[in-house]
Short mmCIF file of C-alpha atoms in Angstrom, two decimals:
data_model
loop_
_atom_site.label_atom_id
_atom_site.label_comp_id
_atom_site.label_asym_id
_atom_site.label_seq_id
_atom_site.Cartn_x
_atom_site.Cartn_y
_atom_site.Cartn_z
CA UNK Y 1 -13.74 -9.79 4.11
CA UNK Y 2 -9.98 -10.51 5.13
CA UNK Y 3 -7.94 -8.19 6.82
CA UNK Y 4 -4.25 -7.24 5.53
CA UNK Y 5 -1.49 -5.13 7.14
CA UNK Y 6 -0.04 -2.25 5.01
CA UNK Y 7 3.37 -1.13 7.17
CA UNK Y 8 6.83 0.19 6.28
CA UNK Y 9 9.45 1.85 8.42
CA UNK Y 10 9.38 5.45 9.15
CA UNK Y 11 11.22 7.46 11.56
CA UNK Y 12 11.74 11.54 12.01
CA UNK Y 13 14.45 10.86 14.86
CA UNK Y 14 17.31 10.26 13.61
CA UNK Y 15 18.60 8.96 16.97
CA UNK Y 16 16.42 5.92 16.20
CA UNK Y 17 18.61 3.16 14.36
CA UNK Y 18 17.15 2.02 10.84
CA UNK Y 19 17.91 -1.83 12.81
CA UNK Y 20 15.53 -0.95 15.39
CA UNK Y 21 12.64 -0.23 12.85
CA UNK Y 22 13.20 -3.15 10.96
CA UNK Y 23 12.80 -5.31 13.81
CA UNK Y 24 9.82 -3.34 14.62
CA UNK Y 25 8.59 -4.06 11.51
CA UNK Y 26 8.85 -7.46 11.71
CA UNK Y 27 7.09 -7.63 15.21
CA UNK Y 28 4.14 -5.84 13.42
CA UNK Y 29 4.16 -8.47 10.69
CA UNK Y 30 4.04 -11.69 12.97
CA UNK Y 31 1.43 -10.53 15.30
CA UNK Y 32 -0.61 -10.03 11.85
CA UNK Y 33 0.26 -13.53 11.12
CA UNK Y 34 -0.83 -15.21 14.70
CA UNK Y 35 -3.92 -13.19 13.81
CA UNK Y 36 -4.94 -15.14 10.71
CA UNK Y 37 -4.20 -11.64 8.24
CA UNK Y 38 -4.32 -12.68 4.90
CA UNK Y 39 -1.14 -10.58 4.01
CA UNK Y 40 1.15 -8.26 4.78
CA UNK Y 41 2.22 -5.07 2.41
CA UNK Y 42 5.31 -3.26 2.11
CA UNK Y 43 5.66 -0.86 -0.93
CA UNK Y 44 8.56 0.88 -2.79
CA UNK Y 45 10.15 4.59 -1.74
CA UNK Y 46 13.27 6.50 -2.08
CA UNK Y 47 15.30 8.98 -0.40
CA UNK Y 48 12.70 9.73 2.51
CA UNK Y 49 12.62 8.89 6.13
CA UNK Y 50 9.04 9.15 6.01
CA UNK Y 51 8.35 5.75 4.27
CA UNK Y 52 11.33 3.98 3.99
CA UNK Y 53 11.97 0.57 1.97
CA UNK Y 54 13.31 1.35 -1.60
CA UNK Y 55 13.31 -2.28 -2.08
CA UNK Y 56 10.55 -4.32 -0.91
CA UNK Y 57 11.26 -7.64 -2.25
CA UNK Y 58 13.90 -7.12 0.26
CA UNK Y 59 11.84 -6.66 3.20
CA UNK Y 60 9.75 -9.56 1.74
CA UNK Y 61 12.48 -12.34 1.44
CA UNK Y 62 13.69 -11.35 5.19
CA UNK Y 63 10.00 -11.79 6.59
CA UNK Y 64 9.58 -14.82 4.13
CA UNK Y 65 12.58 -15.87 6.60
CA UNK Y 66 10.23 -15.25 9.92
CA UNK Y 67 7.05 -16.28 8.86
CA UNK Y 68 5.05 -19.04 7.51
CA UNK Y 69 1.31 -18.62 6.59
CA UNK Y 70 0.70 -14.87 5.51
CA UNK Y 71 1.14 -13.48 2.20
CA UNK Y 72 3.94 -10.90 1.55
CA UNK Y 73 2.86 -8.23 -0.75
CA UNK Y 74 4.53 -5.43 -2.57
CA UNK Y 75 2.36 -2.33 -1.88
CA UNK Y 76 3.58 -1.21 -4.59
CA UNK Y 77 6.17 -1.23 -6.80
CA UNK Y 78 6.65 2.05 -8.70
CA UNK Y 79 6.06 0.52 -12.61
CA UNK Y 80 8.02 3.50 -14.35
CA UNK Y 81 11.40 2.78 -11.79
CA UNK Y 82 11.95 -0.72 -13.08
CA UNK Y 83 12.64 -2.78 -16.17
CA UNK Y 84 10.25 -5.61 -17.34
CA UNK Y 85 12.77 -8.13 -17.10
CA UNK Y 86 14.75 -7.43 -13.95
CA UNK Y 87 11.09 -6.84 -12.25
CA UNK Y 88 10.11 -10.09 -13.72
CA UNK Y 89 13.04 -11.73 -12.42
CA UNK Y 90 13.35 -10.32 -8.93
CA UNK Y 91 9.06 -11.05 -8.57
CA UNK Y 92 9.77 -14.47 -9.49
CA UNK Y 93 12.78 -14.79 -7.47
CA UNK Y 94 10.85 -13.63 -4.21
CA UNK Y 95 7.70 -15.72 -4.93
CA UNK Y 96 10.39 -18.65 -4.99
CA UNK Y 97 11.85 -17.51 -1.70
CA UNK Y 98 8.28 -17.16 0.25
CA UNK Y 99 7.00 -20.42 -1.07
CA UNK Y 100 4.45 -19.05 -3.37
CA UNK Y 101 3.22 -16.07 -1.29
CA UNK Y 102 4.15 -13.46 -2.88
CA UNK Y 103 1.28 -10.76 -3.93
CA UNK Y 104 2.35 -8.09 -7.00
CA UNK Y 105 1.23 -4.92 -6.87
CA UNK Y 106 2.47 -2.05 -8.69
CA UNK Y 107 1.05 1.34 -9.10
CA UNK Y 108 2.64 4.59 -11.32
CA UNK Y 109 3.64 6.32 -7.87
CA UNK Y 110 2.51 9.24 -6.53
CA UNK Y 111 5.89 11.60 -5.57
CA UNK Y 112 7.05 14.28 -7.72
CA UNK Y 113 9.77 14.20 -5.52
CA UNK Y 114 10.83 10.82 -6.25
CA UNK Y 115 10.30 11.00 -9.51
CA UNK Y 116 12.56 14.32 -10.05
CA UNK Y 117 15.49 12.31 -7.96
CA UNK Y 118 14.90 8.48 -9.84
CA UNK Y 119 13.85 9.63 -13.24
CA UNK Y 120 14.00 12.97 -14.01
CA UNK Y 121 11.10 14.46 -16.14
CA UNK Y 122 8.68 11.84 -15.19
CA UNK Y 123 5.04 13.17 -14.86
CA UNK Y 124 1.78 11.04 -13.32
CA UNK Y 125 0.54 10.26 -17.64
CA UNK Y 126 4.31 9.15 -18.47
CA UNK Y 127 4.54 7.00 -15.40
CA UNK Y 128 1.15 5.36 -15.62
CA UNK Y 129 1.42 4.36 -19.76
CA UNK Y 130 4.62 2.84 -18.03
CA UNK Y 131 2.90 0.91 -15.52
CA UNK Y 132 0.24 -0.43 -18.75
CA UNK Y 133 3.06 -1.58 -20.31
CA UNK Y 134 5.21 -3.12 -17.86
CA UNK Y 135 2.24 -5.65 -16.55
CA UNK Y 136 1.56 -7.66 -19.87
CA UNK Y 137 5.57 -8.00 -20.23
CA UNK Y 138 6.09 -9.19 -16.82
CA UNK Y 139 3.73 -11.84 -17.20
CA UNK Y 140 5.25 -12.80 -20.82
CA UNK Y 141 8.71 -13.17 -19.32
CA UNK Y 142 7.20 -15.52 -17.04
CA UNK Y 143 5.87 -17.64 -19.82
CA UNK Y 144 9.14 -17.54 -21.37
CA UNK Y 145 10.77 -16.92 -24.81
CA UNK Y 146 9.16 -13.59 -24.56
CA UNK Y 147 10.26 -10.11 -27.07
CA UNK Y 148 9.05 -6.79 -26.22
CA UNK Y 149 8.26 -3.79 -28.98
CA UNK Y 150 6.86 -1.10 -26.99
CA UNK Y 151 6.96 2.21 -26.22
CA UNK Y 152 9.43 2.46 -23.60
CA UNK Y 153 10.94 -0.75 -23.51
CA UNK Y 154 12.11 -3.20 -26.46
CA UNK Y 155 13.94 -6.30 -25.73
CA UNK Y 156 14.67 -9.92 -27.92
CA UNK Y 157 12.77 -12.93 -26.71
CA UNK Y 158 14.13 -13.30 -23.15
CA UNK Y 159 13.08 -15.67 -20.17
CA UNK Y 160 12.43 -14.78 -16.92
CA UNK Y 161 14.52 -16.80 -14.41
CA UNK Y 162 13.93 -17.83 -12.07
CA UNK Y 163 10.25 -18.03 -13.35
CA UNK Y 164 7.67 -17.72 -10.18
CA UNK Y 165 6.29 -20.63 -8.30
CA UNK Y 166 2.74 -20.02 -8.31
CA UNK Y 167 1.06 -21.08 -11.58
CA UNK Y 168 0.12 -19.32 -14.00
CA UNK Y 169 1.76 -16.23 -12.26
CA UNK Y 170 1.47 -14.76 -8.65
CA UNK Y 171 -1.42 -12.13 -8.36
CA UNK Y 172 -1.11 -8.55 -9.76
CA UNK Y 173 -2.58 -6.10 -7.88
CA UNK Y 174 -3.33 -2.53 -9.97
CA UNK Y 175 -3.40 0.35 -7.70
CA UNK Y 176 -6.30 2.64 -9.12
CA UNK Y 177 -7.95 5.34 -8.93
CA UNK Y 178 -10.03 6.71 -11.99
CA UNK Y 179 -12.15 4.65 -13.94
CA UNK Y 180 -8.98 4.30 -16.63
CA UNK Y 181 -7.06 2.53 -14.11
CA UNK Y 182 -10.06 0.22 -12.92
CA UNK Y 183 -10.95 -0.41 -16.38
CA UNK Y 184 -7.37 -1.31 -17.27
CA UNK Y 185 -7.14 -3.43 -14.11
CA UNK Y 186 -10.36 -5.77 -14.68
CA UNK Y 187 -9.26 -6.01 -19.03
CA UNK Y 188 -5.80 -7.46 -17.72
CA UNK Y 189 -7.54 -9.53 -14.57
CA UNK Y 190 -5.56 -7.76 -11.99
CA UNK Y 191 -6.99 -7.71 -8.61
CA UNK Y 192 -7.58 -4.49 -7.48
CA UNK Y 193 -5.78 -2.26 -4.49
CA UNK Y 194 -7.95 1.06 -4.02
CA UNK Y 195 -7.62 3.80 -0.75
CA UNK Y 196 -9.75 6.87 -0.14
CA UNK Y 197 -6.44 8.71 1.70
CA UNK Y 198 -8.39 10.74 3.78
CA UNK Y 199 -11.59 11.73 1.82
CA UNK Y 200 -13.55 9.60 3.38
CA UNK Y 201 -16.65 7.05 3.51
CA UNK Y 202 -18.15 9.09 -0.03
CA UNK Y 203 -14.68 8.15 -1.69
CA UNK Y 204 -14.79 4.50 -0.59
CA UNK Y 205 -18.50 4.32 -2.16
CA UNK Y 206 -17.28 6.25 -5.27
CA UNK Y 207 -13.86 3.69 -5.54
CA UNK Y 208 -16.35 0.55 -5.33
CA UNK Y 209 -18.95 1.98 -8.30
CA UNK Y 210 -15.65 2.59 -10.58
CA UNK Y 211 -14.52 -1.05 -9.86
CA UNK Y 212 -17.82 -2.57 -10.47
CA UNK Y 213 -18.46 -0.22 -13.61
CA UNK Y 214 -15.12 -2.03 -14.66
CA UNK Y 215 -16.18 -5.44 -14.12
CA UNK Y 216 -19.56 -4.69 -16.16
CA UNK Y 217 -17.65 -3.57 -19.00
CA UNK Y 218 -15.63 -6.62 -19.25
CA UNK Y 219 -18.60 -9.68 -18.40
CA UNK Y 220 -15.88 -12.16 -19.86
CA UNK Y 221 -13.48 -11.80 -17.26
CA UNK Y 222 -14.24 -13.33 -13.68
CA UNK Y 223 -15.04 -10.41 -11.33
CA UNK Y 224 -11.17 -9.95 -9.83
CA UNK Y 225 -10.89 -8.85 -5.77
CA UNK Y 226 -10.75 -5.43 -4.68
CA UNK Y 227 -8.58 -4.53 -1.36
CA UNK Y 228 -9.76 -1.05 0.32
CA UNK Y 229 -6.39 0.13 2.13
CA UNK Y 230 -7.02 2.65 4.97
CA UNK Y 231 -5.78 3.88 8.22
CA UNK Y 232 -7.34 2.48 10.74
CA UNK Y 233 -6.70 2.97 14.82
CA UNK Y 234 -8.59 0.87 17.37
CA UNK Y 235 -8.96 3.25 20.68
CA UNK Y 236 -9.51 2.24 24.20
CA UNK Y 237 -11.38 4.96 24.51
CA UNK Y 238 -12.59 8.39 23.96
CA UNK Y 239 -9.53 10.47 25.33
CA UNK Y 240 -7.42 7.47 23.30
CA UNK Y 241 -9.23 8.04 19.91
CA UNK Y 242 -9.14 12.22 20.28
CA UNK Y 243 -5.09 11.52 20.76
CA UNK Y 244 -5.25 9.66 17.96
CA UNK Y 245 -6.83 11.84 15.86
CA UNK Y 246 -4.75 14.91 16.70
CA UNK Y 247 -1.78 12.31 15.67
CA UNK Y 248 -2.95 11.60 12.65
CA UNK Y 249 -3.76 15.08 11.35
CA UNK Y 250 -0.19 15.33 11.95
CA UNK Y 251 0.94 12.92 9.40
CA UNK Y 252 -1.23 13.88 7.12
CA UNK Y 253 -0.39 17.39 6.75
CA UNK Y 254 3.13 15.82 6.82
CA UNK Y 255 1.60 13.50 3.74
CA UNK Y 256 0.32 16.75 2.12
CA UNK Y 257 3.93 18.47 2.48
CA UNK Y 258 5.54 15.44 0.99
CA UNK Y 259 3.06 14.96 -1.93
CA UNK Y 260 3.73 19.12 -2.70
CA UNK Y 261 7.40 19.11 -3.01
CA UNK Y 262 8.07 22.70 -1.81
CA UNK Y 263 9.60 22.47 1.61
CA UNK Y 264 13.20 21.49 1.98
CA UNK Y 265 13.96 17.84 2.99
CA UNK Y 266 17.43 17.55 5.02
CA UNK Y 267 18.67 13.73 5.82
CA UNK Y 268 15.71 12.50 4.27
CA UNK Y 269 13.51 14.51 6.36
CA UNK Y 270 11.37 17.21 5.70
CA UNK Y 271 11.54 20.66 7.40
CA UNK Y 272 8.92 20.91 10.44
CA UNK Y 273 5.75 22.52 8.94
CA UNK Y 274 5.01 25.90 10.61
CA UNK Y 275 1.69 26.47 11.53
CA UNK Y 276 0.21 28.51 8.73
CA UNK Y 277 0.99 25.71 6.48
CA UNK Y 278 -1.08 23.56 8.30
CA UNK Y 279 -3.41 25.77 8.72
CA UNK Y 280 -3.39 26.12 4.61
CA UNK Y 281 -4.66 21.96 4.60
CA UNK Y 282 -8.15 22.40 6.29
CA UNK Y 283 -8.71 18.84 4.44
CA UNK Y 284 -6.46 17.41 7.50
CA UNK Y 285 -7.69 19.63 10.11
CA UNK Y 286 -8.70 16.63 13.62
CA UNK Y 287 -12.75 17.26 13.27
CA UNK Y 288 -11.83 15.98 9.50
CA UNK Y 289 -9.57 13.00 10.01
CA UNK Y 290 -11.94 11.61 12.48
CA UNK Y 291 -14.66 12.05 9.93
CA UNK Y 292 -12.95 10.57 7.01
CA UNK Y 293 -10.03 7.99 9.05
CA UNK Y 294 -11.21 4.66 10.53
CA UNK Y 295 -10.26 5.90 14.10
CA UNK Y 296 -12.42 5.41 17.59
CA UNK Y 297 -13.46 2.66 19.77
CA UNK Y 298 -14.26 -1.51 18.74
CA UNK Y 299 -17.89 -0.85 17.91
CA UNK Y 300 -17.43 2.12 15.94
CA UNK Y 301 -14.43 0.54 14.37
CA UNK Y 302 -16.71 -2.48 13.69
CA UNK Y 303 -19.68 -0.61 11.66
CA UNK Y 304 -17.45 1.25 9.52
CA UNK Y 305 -16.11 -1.90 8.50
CA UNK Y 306 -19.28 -3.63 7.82
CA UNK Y 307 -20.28 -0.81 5.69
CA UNK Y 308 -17.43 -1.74 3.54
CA UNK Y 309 -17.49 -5.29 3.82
CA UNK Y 310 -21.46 -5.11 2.50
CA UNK Y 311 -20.19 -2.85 -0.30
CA UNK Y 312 -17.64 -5.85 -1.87
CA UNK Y 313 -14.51 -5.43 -0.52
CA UNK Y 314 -12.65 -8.43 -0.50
CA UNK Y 315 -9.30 -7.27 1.23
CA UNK Y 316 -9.16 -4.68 3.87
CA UNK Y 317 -5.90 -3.77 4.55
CA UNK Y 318 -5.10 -1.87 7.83
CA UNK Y 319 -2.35 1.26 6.89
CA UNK Y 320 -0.61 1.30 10.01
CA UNK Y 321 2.26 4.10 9.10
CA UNK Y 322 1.10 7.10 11.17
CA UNK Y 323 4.18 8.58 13.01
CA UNK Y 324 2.99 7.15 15.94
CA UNK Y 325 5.49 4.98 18.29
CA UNK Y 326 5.80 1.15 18.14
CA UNK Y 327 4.03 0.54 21.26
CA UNK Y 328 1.03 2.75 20.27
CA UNK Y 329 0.80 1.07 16.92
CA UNK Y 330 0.86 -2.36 18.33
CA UNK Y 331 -1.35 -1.91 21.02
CA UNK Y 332 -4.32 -0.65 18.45
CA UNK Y 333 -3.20 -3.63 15.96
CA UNK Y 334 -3.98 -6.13 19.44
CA UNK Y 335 -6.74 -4.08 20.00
CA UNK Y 336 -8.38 -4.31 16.58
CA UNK Y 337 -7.42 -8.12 16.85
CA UNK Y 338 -9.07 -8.53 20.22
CA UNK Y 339 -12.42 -6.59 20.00
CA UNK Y 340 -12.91 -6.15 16.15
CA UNK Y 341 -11.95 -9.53 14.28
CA UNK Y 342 -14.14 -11.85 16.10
CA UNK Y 343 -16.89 -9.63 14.41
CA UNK Y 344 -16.14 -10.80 11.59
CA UNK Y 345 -14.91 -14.26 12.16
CA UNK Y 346 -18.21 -14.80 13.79
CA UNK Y 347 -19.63 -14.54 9.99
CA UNK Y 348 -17.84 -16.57 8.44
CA UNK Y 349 -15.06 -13.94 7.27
CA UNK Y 350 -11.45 -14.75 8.11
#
């Protein structure tokens, strides 16, 4: 099983220069590389402090700049926010500028608040027929000479240039959920990006029998690699891992506030939650998120991920955005290189 980084920016002072972030960021991303990750994954947002990079192809040419081995993924574009032919073109453009490392994936999205703000009327069905449609024309632009007739988008036969370096196209990753999405996925072989949020080791078991229902259904398509993406905190102890916890029910009631739309967002940052409304998301509550989270000490750590890694995960992909500070998120990324890889390397994983 390889291990992946997913990270983005996120601040809630607004003291804290966006500069400052970035080159946080970036110190995340090497000490990933010097670790042997097999990529690094920075998705697509807009108008929120909370995740910030409403262009990740950007983030990915400047780290194509810094580094030299890992893969620089797109974790994920939002499919309904783009057309076929400038995503084709700015995909291939960024594969071209990493050297062929460039990983594609792409998902519907998930915020009704972006959606109200980017592309008003949107809804989760409109946005996801988008996302069907938007795949197959990407990779026809790339073969070239390519006209579109579909439901949203219609175009003459167009080229995509630059056209990617990696041949026959870079990979597509399909963020997915139901068994539509799986099943849609495997038919186009797209590899696979799944995450349980926070509901846990059930849900990860549940994501995996989807997936592999997918691949049954389609027996002439070679099985394509799934990528679990979760948080995961390494603690150097028990008093670390409670602190962590606490933390992390934090962000997600934070997540659940964001995802709900209702509270006001000032700057690009949402009004503090008072405490009823946390109280009103016993699905975040600590004794929950230490359930359900990959949080606690090397060993413990180590035989969640085994679990996983037994399952069929190919990719597991550390989601590292948490609210916490730099330092505490790089000392449990050290940490889970120190005590928790070696487990792994020592059977023949990377």
């Amino acid at each position: 099983m390889k291990f992946s980084l997913f990270v983005h920016m996120e601040r809630t002072d607004l003291g804290k220069p966006h500069s400052e972030l970035l080159a946080e960021l970036e110190e995340l991303v090497l000490l990933a590389e010097q670790a042997g990750f097999e990529a690094a994954w920075i998705g697509e947002h807009h108008g929120m402090e909370f995740t910030i990079s409403p262009n990740p192809f950007i983030n990915i040419a400047y780290l194509a700049a810094k580094t030299k081995t890992i893969r620089l993924g797109t974790g994920t574009i939002i499919a309904p926010f783009w057309h076929p032919i400038k995503l084709a073109g700015e995909a291939a453009m960024a594969d071209v500028i990493t050297g062929g490392r460039l990983d594609l994936g792409i998902a519907r999205g998930a915020y009704s608040y972006e959606y109200q703000r980017v592309f008003p009327g949107l809804d989760a069905w409109g946005a996801g027929q988008r996302m069907r449609e938007i795949i197959p024309a990407i990779r026809g632009l790339w073969d070239g000479d390519y006209e579109h007739t579909g439901e949203f988008w219609q175009f003459p036969p167009t080229t995509s240039s630059p056209k990617p370096l990696q041949r026959p196209y870079p990979p597509i990753w399909v963020a997915a959920r139901d068994p539509n999405s799986h099943d849609f996925a495997v038919a186009n072989a797209c590899q696979v990006q799944v995450t349980p949020l926070a509901s846990g080791d059930g849900e990860v078991a549940s994501l995996m029998e989807r997936f592999n229902a997918a691949c049954q259904a389609h027996p002439d398509i070679p099985r394509p690699e799934i990528m679990l993406l979760m948080h995961t905190f390494v603690a150097e102890d028990a008093a670390d891992a409670d602190r962590l916890t606490r933390d992390l029910s934090q962000f997600y009631c934070q997540f659940g506030a964001w995802f709900q739309n209702k509270k006001p967002v000032r700057q690009g940052v949402l009004e503090p939650l008072t405490d009823e409304e946390i109280a009103a998301m016993p699905q975040y509550a600590p004794d929950k998120i230490r359930e359900n989270l990959v949080i606690g000490e090397a060993d413990e750590v180590i035989a969640r991920l085994k679990t996983y890694e037994a399952q069929g995960y190919d990719q597991y992909s550390i989601w590292i955005d948490s609210g916490l500070t730099h330092e505490r998120k790089k000392k449990s990324l050290q940490l889970f290189i120190d005590k928790v890889m070696p487990a792994f390397q020592e059977a023949g994983s990377r």
